[in-house]
Amino acid sequence: MSKWIVVLDYGSGNLRSAERALQRAGADVTVTDELAAAAEADGLVVPGVGAFAACMAGIEALGAGPVIAERVAAGRPVLGICVGMQVLFEHGDEHGVVTKGLGLLPGGVTRLPAARLPHMGWNTVRPAASSVLFAGLPAASRFYFVHSYAAVDPAALAASGAAVTTAHHEADFVAAVERGALSAAQFHPEKSADTGAALLRNWLGAVTAGG
């Protein structure tokens, strides 16, 4: 039986491409801003594009922060994508303006220490040994990134007990993180062709195992 996945519509994100990718991976998908559905679904996807502050403003206007936090606390699956991953951290620092995040992961998001920005295109990753998201994927798998900001302290995040996957663009940064029911990817799995589809199937498999 397919699992019911809600893609949270808070005014930011590649909603339809995420919906189609999850449907192709075998999920029953609803794109909605209804908090009751976000709370009740088997899995919740938090997308996000653009600025950290704008995404947080949309989440706060919808009142979705507590729903996301309650799901994580209850061990119910959540997947953040791109800026939807970034807002899970304690804060984001863009152009010297610090915006409070959801605080579900320790640390913050800052500008990548790279001369070439945005980091845009296909890149390999180094999965955590215990990763569920990347299980069974070839070592040289590539994923599609579009970003100028990221969590740039993988060691501190790993010290919190998270499984941290890294990538490199002139410096290492956090490409994905898994901790309990919370998973997140800085890249766009919905735009990452077969490797992204495999990752989404792995996540749905974890949703099924948990439910």
Coordinates of N, CA and C in Angstrom, one line a residue:
M1 N 0.8 -1.2 0.0 CA 0.0 0.0 0.0 C 0.9 1.2 0.0
S2 N 0.6 2.2 -0.9 CA 1.4 3.4 -1.0 C 1.1 4.3 0.2
K3 N 2.2 5.0 0.6 CA 2.1 5.9 1.7 C 1.6 7.3 1.3
W4 N 0.8 8.0 2.2 CA 0.3 9.3 2.0 C 1.3 10.3 2.4
I5 N 1.8 11.1 1.4 CA 2.8 12.1 1.6 C 2.2 13.5 1.3
V6 N 2.4 14.4 2.2 CA 2.0 15.8 2.0 C 3.2 16.6 1.7
V7 N 3.1 17.4 0.6 CA 4.1 18.4 0.3 C 3.5 19.7 0.8
L8 N 4.2 20.3 1.7 CA 3.7 21.5 2.4 C 3.8 22.7 1.5
D9 N 2.6 23.4 1.2 CA 2.6 24.6 0.4 C 2.5 25.8 1.4
Y10 N 3.6 26.4 1.6 CA 3.7 27.6 2.4 C 4.1 28.8 1.6
G11 N 4.0 28.7 0.2 CA 4.3 29.8 -0.7 C 5.7 29.8 -1.3
S12 N 6.4 28.7 -1.0 CA 7.8 28.6 -1.6 C 8.2 27.2 -1.8
G13 N 8.7 26.9 -3.0 CA 9.2 25.6 -3.3 C 8.7 25.1 -4.7
N14 N 9.4 24.0 -5.1 CA 9.1 23.4 -6.4 C 8.0 22.4 -6.1
L15 N 6.8 22.9 -5.9 CA 5.7 22.0 -5.4 C 5.4 20.9 -6.4
R16 N 5.1 21.3 -7.6 CA 4.6 20.4 -8.6 C 5.7 19.4 -9.0
S17 N 6.9 19.8 -9.2 CA 8.0 18.9 -9.5 C 8.2 17.9 -8.4
A18 N 8.1 18.4 -7.1 CA 8.3 17.5 -6.0 C 7.1 16.5 -6.0
E19 N 5.9 17.0 -6.3 CA 4.7 16.1 -6.3 C 4.9 15.0 -7.3
R20 N 5.3 15.4 -8.5 CA 5.4 14.4 -9.6 C 6.5 13.4 -9.3
A21 N 7.7 13.9 -8.7 CA 8.8 12.9 -8.4 C 8.3 11.9 -7.4
L22 N 7.6 12.4 -6.4 CA 7.2 11.5 -5.3 C 6.1 10.5 -5.8
Q23 N 5.2 11.0 -6.7 CA 4.3 10.1 -7.3 C 5.0 9.0 -8.1
R24 N 6.0 9.4 -8.9 CA 6.7 8.4 -9.7 C 7.4 7.4 -8.8
A25 N 7.8 7.8 -7.6 CA 8.5 6.9 -6.6 C 7.5 6.0 -5.9
G26 N 6.2 6.2 -6.1 CA 5.2 5.3 -5.6 C 4.3 5.8 -4.5
A27 N 4.4 7.2 -4.2 CA 3.6 7.7 -3.1 C 2.3 8.2 -3.6
D28 N 1.4 8.3 -2.6 CA 0.1 9.0 -2.8 C 0.3 10.4 -2.3
V29 N 0.3 11.4 -3.1 CA 0.8 12.8 -2.8 C -0.3 13.8 -2.8
T30 N -0.3 14.7 -1.7 CA -1.2 15.8 -1.7 C -0.3 17.1 -1.5
V31 N -0.5 18.1 -2.3 CA 0.1 19.4 -2.1 C -0.9 20.3 -1.4
T32 N -0.6 20.8 -0.2 CA -1.6 21.5 0.5 C -1.0 22.4 1.6
D33 N -1.8 23.4 2.0 CA -1.3 24.3 3.1 C -2.1 24.0 4.3
E34 N -2.9 22.9 4.3 CA -3.7 22.5 5.4 C -2.9 21.8 6.5
L35 N -2.8 22.4 7.7 CA -1.9 21.9 8.8 C -2.4 20.5 9.3
A36 N -3.7 20.3 9.3 CA -4.2 19.0 9.7 C -3.7 17.9 8.8
A37 N -3.7 18.1 7.5 CA -3.1 17.1 6.6 C -1.6 16.9 6.8
A38 N -0.9 18.1 7.0 CA 0.5 18.0 7.3 C 0.8 17.2 8.6
A39 N 0.0 17.3 9.6 CA 0.2 16.6 10.8 C -0.2 15.1 10.7
E40 N -1.2 14.8 9.9 CA -1.7 13.4 9.8 C -1.0 12.5 8.8
A41 N -0.4 13.1 7.8 CA 0.2 12.3 6.7 C 1.2 11.4 7.2
D42 N 1.5 10.3 6.4 CA 2.5 9.3 6.8 C 3.9 10.0 6.7
G43 N 4.1 10.9 5.7 CA 5.3 11.6 5.6 C 5.1 13.0 5.2
L44 N 5.9 14.0 5.6 CA 5.8 15.4 5.3 C 7.0 15.9 4.6
V45 N 6.8 16.5 3.4 CA 7.9 17.1 2.7 C 7.9 18.6 2.8
V46 N 9.0 19.2 3.2 CA 9.1 20.7 3.3 C 10.0 21.2 2.3
P47 N 9.5 21.7 1.2 CA 10.3 22.2 0.1 C 10.8 23.6 0.4
G48 N 11.5 24.2 -0.5 CA 11.9 25.6 -0.3 C 12.9 26.1 -1.4
V49 N 12.6 27.3 -1.9 CA 13.6 27.9 -2.8 C 13.7 29.4 -2.5
G50 N 14.8 30.0 -2.8 CA 14.9 31.4 -2.6 C 15.6 31.7 -1.3
A51 N 15.2 32.7 -0.6 CA 15.8 33.2 0.6 C 15.3 32.5 1.9
F52 N 16.3 32.3 2.8 CA 16.0 31.7 4.1 C 14.9 32.5 4.8
A53 N 15.0 33.8 4.9 CA 14.1 34.7 5.6 C 12.7 34.6 5.0
A54 N 12.6 34.6 3.7 CA 11.3 34.5 3.0 C 10.6 33.2 3.3
C55 N 11.4 32.1 3.3 CA 10.8 30.8 3.6 C 10.3 30.7 5.0
M56 N 11.1 31.3 5.9 CA 10.7 31.3 7.3 C 9.4 32.1 7.5
A57 N 9.3 33.2 6.8 CA 8.2 34.1 6.9 C 6.9 33.3 6.4
G58 N 7.1 32.6 5.3 CA 5.9 31.8 4.9 C 5.5 30.7 5.8
I59 N 6.5 30.0 6.4 CA 6.2 29.0 7.4 C 5.5 29.6 8.6
E60 N 6.0 30.7 9.1 CA 5.4 31.3 10.3 C 4.0 31.9 10.0
A61 N 3.8 32.4 8.8 CA 2.5 32.9 8.4 C 1.5 31.8 8.4
L62 N 1.9 30.6 8.0 CA 1.0 29.5 7.9 C 0.8 28.8 9.3
G63 N 1.8 29.1 10.2 CA 1.8 28.5 11.5 C 2.2 27.0 11.5
A64 N 3.1 26.7 10.5 CA 3.5 25.3 10.3 C 4.7 24.9 11.1
G65 N 5.4 25.8 11.8 CA 6.6 25.4 12.5 C 6.3 24.4 13.6
P66 N 5.2 24.6 14.5 CA 4.9 23.6 15.5 C 4.5 22.3 15.0
V67 N 3.8 22.2 13.8 CA 3.4 21.0 13.2 C 4.7 20.2 12.8
I68 N 5.6 20.8 12.2 CA 6.9 20.2 11.8 C 7.6 19.7 13.0
A69 N 7.7 20.5 14.0 CA 8.4 20.1 15.2 C 7.8 19.0 15.9
E70 N 6.5 19.0 16.0 CA 5.7 17.9 16.7 C 5.9 16.6 15.9
R71 N 5.9 16.6 14.6 CA 6.1 15.4 13.9 C 7.5 14.8 14.2
V72 N 8.5 15.7 14.2 CA 9.9 15.2 14.5 C 10.0 14.6 15.9
A73 N 9.4 15.3 16.8 CA 9.4 14.9 18.2 C 8.7 13.5 18.4
A74 N 7.7 13.3 17.6 CA 6.9 12.1 17.7 C 7.5 10.9 16.8
G75 N 8.6 11.2 16.1 CA 9.3 10.2 15.3 C 8.5 9.9 14.0
R76 N 7.8 11.0 13.5 CA 7.1 10.8 12.3 C 7.8 11.5 11.1
P77 N 8.0 10.8 10.0 CA 9.0 11.3 9.0 C 8.7 12.7 8.4
V78 N 9.8 13.4 8.3 CA 9.8 14.7 7.6 C 11.1 14.8 6.7
L79 N 10.9 15.3 5.5 CA 12.0 15.5 4.5 C 12.0 16.9 4.1
G80 N 13.1 17.6 4.4 CA 13.4 19.0 3.9 C 14.2 19.0 2.7
I81 N 13.8 19.9 1.7 CA 14.5 20.0 0.5 C 15.0 21.4 0.2
C82 N 16.3 21.5 -0.1 CA 17.0 22.8 -0.4 C 16.8 23.8 0.8
V83 N 16.1 24.9 0.5 CA 15.9 25.9 1.7 C 15.0 25.2 2.7
G84 N 14.2 24.3 2.3 CA 13.4 23.5 3.2 C 14.2 22.7 4.2
M85 N 15.5 22.4 3.8 CA 16.5 21.8 4.7 C 17.1 22.9 5.6
Q86 N 17.4 24.0 5.0 CA 18.1 25.1 5.7 C 17.3 25.6 6.9
V87 N 16.0 25.8 6.7 CA 15.2 26.3 7.8 C 15.0 25.4 9.0
L88 N 15.5 24.2 8.8 CA 15.5 23.2 10.0 C 16.5 23.6 11.0
F89 N 17.5 24.4 10.6 CA 18.6 24.7 11.5 C 18.2 25.9 12.4
E90 N 19.1 26.3 13.3 CA 18.7 27.3 14.3 C 18.6 28.7 13.7
H91 N 19.4 28.9 12.7 CA 19.4 30.3 12.1 C 20.0 30.3 10.7
G92 N 19.7 31.3 10.0 CA 20.3 31.5 8.7 C 20.9 32.9 8.6
D93 N 22.0 33.0 8.1 CA 22.7 34.3 8.0 C 22.9 34.7 6.5
E94 N 22.1 35.6 6.0 CA 22.1 36.0 4.6 C 22.4 37.5 4.5
H95 N 23.5 37.9 3.9 CA 23.8 39.3 3.7 C 23.9 40.0 5.0
G96 N 24.4 39.3 6.1 CA 24.6 39.9 7.4 C 23.3 40.0 8.2
V97 N 22.2 39.5 7.7 CA 20.9 39.5 8.4 C 20.7 38.1 8.9
V98 N 20.6 37.9 10.2 CA 20.4 36.6 10.8 C 18.9 36.4 11.1
T99 N 18.4 35.3 10.6 CA 16.9 35.0 10.7 C 16.8 33.7 11.5
K100 N 16.0 33.6 12.5 CA 15.8 32.4 13.3 C 15.1 31.3 12.5
G101 N 15.7 30.1 12.6 CA 15.1 29.0 11.9 C 14.2 28.2 12.9
L102 N 13.9 27.0 12.5 CA 13.0 26.1 13.3 C 13.7 25.4 14.5
G103 N 15.1 25.4 14.4 CA 15.8 24.9 15.5 C 15.8 23.4 15.7
L104 N 15.4 22.7 14.7 CA 15.4 21.2 14.8 C 16.7 20.5 14.6
L105 N 17.6 21.3 14.0 CA 19.0 20.8 13.8 C 19.9 21.9 14.4
P106 N 21.1 21.5 15.0 CA 21.9 22.5 15.6 C 22.8 23.2 14.6
G107 N 23.1 24.5 14.9 CA 23.9 25.3 14.1 C 23.2 26.2 13.1
G108 N 23.9 26.7 12.1 CA 23.3 27.7 11.2 C 23.7 27.5 9.8
V109 N 23.1 28.3 9.0 CA 23.3 28.3 7.5 C 24.0 29.6 7.1
T110 N 25.1 29.5 6.4 CA 25.8 30.7 6.0 C 26.2 30.6 4.5
R111 N 26.7 31.7 4.0 CA 27.2 31.8 2.6 C 28.3 30.8 2.4
L112 N 28.3 30.0 1.4 CA 29.4 29.1 1.1 C 30.7 29.9 0.9
P113 N 31.8 29.4 1.5 CA 33.1 30.1 1.3 C 33.7 29.7 0.0
A114 N 33.1 30.2 -1.1 CA 33.5 29.9 -2.4 C 33.5 31.1 -3.3
A115 N 34.4 31.2 -4.2 CA 34.5 32.3 -5.1 C 33.4 32.2 -6.2
R116 N 33.0 31.0 -6.6 CA 32.1 30.7 -7.6 C 30.7 30.4 -7.0
L117 N 29.8 31.4 -7.1 CA 28.5 31.2 -6.6 C 27.5 31.8 -7.5
P118 N 26.3 31.2 -7.6 CA 25.8 30.0 -6.8 C 26.5 28.7 -7.2
H119 N 26.5 27.8 -6.3 CA 26.9 26.4 -6.7 C 25.7 25.8 -7.4
M120 N 25.9 25.7 -8.7 CA 24.7 25.2 -9.5 C 25.2 24.2 -10.5
G121 N 24.5 23.0 -10.5 CA 24.8 21.9 -11.3 C 24.9 20.6 -10.6
W122 N 25.5 19.6 -11.3 CA 25.6 18.3 -10.7 C 26.9 18.1 -9.9
N123 N 26.8 17.4 -8.8 CA 27.9 17.2 -7.9 C 27.7 15.9 -7.2
T124 N 28.9 15.2 -6.9 CA 28.9 14.0 -6.2 C 28.8 14.3 -4.7
V125 N 28.4 13.3 -3.9 CA 28.4 13.5 -2.4 C 29.1 12.4 -1.8
R126 N 29.4 12.5 -0.5 CA 30.0 11.5 0.3 C 29.1 11.1 1.4
P127 N 28.3 10.0 1.2 CA 27.2 9.7 2.2 C 27.8 9.2 3.5
A128 N 27.0 9.5 4.5 CA 27.3 8.9 5.9 C 27.2 7.4 5.8
A129 N 28.1 6.7 6.5 CA 28.1 5.2 6.5 C 26.7 4.7 6.9
S130 N 26.0 5.3 7.7 CA 24.7 4.8 8.2 C 23.6 5.3 7.5
S131 N 23.8 6.0 6.3 CA 22.7 6.7 5.6 C 21.7 5.7 5.1
V132 N 20.4 6.0 5.3 CA 19.3 5.3 4.7 C 19.0 5.9 3.3
L133 N 19.1 7.2 3.2 CA 18.7 7.9 2.0 C 19.6 7.4 0.8
F134 N 20.8 7.2 1.0 CA 21.8 6.9 0.0 C 22.1 5.4 -0.2
A135 N 21.3 4.6 0.6 CA 21.6 3.1 0.6 C 21.4 2.5 -0.8
G136 N 22.4 1.8 -1.3 CA 22.3 1.1 -2.5 C 22.7 2.0 -3.7
L137 N 22.9 3.3 -3.5 CA 23.3 4.2 -4.7 C 24.8 4.0 -5.0
P138 N 25.2 4.1 -6.2 CA 26.6 4.0 -6.6 C 27.4 5.1 -6.0
A139 N 28.7 4.9 -5.7 CA 29.5 5.9 -5.0 C 29.6 7.2 -5.8
A140 N 29.6 7.1 -7.1 CA 29.8 8.3 -7.9 C 28.5 9.0 -8.3
S141 N 27.4 8.7 -7.6 CA 26.1 9.3 -7.9 C 26.2 10.8 -7.8
R142 N 25.5 11.5 -8.8 CA 25.5 12.9 -8.8 C 24.1 13.4 -8.5
F143 N 24.0 14.6 -7.9 CA 22.7 15.2 -7.6 C 22.8 16.7 -8.0
Y144 N 21.6 17.3 -8.2 CA 21.5 18.6 -8.8 C 21.4 19.6 -7.7
F145 N 22.3 20.6 -7.6 CA 22.4 21.6 -6.6 C 22.1 23.0 -7.2
V146 N 21.4 23.8 -6.5 CA 21.3 25.3 -6.9 C 21.3 26.0 -5.6
H147 N 22.4 26.6 -5.1 CA 22.4 27.3 -3.8 C 23.7 28.1 -3.6
S148 N 23.6 29.1 -2.8 CA 24.8 29.9 -2.4 C 25.0 29.8 -0.9
Y149 N 24.1 29.2 -0.2 CA 24.2 29.1 1.3 C 24.0 27.6 1.7
A150 N 24.6 27.3 2.8 CA 24.6 25.9 3.3 C 25.0 25.8 4.8
A151 N 24.8 24.7 5.4 CA 25.4 24.4 6.7 C 26.8 24.0 6.4
V152 N 27.8 24.7 6.9 CA 29.2 24.5 6.5 C 30.1 23.9 7.6
D153 N 29.4 23.3 8.7 CA 30.2 22.7 9.7 C 29.7 21.2 9.9
P154 N 30.1 20.3 9.0 CA 29.6 19.0 9.1 C 30.0 18.3 10.4
A155 N 31.2 18.6 10.9 CA 31.7 17.9 12.1 C 30.8 18.2 13.3
A156 N 30.4 19.4 13.5 CA 29.5 19.8 14.6 C 28.2 19.2 14.5
L157 N 27.7 19.1 13.3 CA 26.4 18.4 13.1 C 26.4 16.9 13.4
A158 N 27.5 16.3 12.9 CA 27.7 14.9 13.2 C 27.8 14.6 14.7
A159 N 28.4 15.6 15.4 CA 28.6 15.4 16.9 C 27.2 15.4 17.6
S160 N 26.2 15.9 16.9 CA 24.9 15.9 17.6 C 24.2 14.6 17.4
G161 N 24.8 13.7 16.7 CA 24.2 12.3 16.5 C 23.6 12.2 15.2
A162 N 23.7 13.1 14.3 CA 23.1 13.0 13.0 C 24.1 12.3 12.0
A163 N 23.5 11.6 11.0 CA 24.2 11.0 9.9 C 24.4 12.1 8.9
V164 N 25.6 12.6 8.6 CA 25.8 13.7 7.8 C 26.5 13.3 6.5
T165 N 25.9 13.7 5.4 CA 26.4 13.5 4.0 C 27.0 14.8 3.6
T166 N 28.2 14.8 3.0 CA 28.8 16.1 2.6 C 29.1 16.1 1.1
A167 N 29.3 17.3 0.6 CA 29.7 17.5 -0.8 C 30.8 18.6 -0.7
H168 N 31.4 18.8 -1.9 CA 32.5 19.8 -1.9 C 32.3 20.8 -3.1
H169 N 32.3 22.1 -2.7 CA 32.4 23.1 -3.8 C 33.3 24.2 -3.3
E170 N 34.6 24.0 -3.5 CA 35.7 24.8 -3.0 C 35.9 24.6 -1.5
A171 N 34.9 24.1 -0.8 CA 35.0 23.7 0.6 C 33.9 22.7 0.9
D172 N 34.0 21.9 1.9 CA 33.0 21.0 2.3 C 31.8 21.7 2.9
F173 N 30.6 21.1 2.6 CA 29.4 21.6 3.2 C 28.4 20.4 3.4
V174 N 27.4 20.6 4.1 CA 26.4 19.5 4.4 C 25.5 19.4 3.2
A175 N 25.5 18.2 2.6 CA 24.6 18.0 1.4 C 23.3 17.3 1.8
A176 N 23.4 16.6 3.0 CA 22.2 15.9 3.5 C 22.4 15.5 4.9
V177 N 21.3 15.4 5.6 CA 21.4 15.0 7.1 C 20.2 14.1 7.4
E178 N 20.5 13.2 8.3 CA 19.5 12.3 8.8 C 19.6 12.1 10.3
R179 N 18.5 12.4 11.0 CA 18.6 12.2 12.4 C 17.2 11.8 12.9
G180 N 17.0 10.5 13.3 CA 15.7 10.0 13.6 C 14.8 10.1 12.5
A181 N 13.6 10.7 12.7 CA 12.6 10.8 11.6 C 12.8 11.9 10.7
L182 N 13.8 12.7 11.0 CA 14.1 13.9 10.2 C 15.2 13.7 9.2
S183 N 14.9 13.9 7.9 CA 15.8 13.8 6.8 C 15.8 15.1 6.0
A184 N 16.9 15.5 5.4 CA 16.9 16.7 4.6 C 18.1 16.6 3.6
A185 N 17.8 17.3 2.4 CA 18.8 17.3 1.4 C 19.0 18.8 0.9
Q186 N 20.2 19.2 0.7 CA 20.5 20.5 0.2 C 20.2 20.6 -1.3
F187 N 20.5 19.5 -2.0 CA 20.2 19.4 -3.4 C 18.7 19.1 -3.7
H188 N 18.4 19.0 -4.9 CA 17.0 18.8 -5.3 C 16.8 17.4 -5.8
P189 N 16.4 16.4 -5.0 CA 16.2 15.1 -5.5 C 15.2 15.0 -6.7
E190 N 14.2 15.9 -6.6 CA 13.2 15.9 -7.7 C 13.7 16.4 -9.0
K191 N 14.9 16.9 -9.1 CA 15.6 17.4 -10.3 C 16.8 16.5 -10.6
S192 N 17.0 15.5 -9.8 CA 18.3 14.7 -9.9 C 18.1 13.4 -10.6
A193 N 17.2 13.3 -11.6 CA 17.0 12.2 -12.5 C 16.9 10.9 -11.7
D194 N 17.6 9.8 -12.2 CA 17.5 8.5 -11.6 C 18.0 8.4 -10.2
T195 N 19.1 9.1 -9.9 CA 19.6 9.1 -8.5 C 18.7 9.7 -7.5
G196 N 18.1 10.8 -7.9 CA 17.1 11.5 -7.1 C 15.9 10.6 -6.8
A197 N 15.5 9.9 -7.9 CA 14.3 9.0 -7.8 C 14.6 7.9 -6.8
A198 N 15.9 7.3 -6.9 CA 16.3 6.3 -6.0 C 16.3 6.7 -4.5
L199 N 16.8 8.0 -4.3 CA 16.8 8.5 -3.0 C 15.4 8.7 -2.4
L200 N 14.5 9.2 -3.3 CA 13.1 9.3 -2.8 C 12.5 8.0 -2.5
R201 N 12.8 7.0 -3.3 CA 12.3 5.6 -3.0 C 12.8 5.1 -1.6
N202 N 14.1 5.4 -1.4 CA 14.7 5.0 -0.1 C 14.0 5.7 1.1
W203 N 13.7 7.0 0.9 CA 13.0 7.7 1.9 C 11.6 7.2 2.1
L204 N 10.9 6.9 1.0 CA 9.5 6.3 1.2 C 9.6 4.9 1.8
G205 N 10.7 4.2 1.5 CA 10.8 2.9 2.2 C 11.0 3.1 3.7
A206 N 11.7 4.1 4.1 CA 11.8 4.4 5.6 C 10.4 4.8 6.2
V207 N 9.7 5.6 5.4 CA 8.3 6.0 5.8 C 7.5 4.8 6.0
T208 N 7.5 3.8 5.1 CA 6.8 2.6 5.2 C 7.2 1.8 6.4
A209 N 8.5 1.7 6.6 CA 9.0 0.9 7.7 C 8.6 1.5 9.0
G210 N 8.5 2.8 9.1 CA 8.1 3.5 10.3 C 6.6 3.5 10.6
G211 N 5.9 3.2 9.5 CA 4.4 3.2 9.7 C 3.7 1.9 9.5

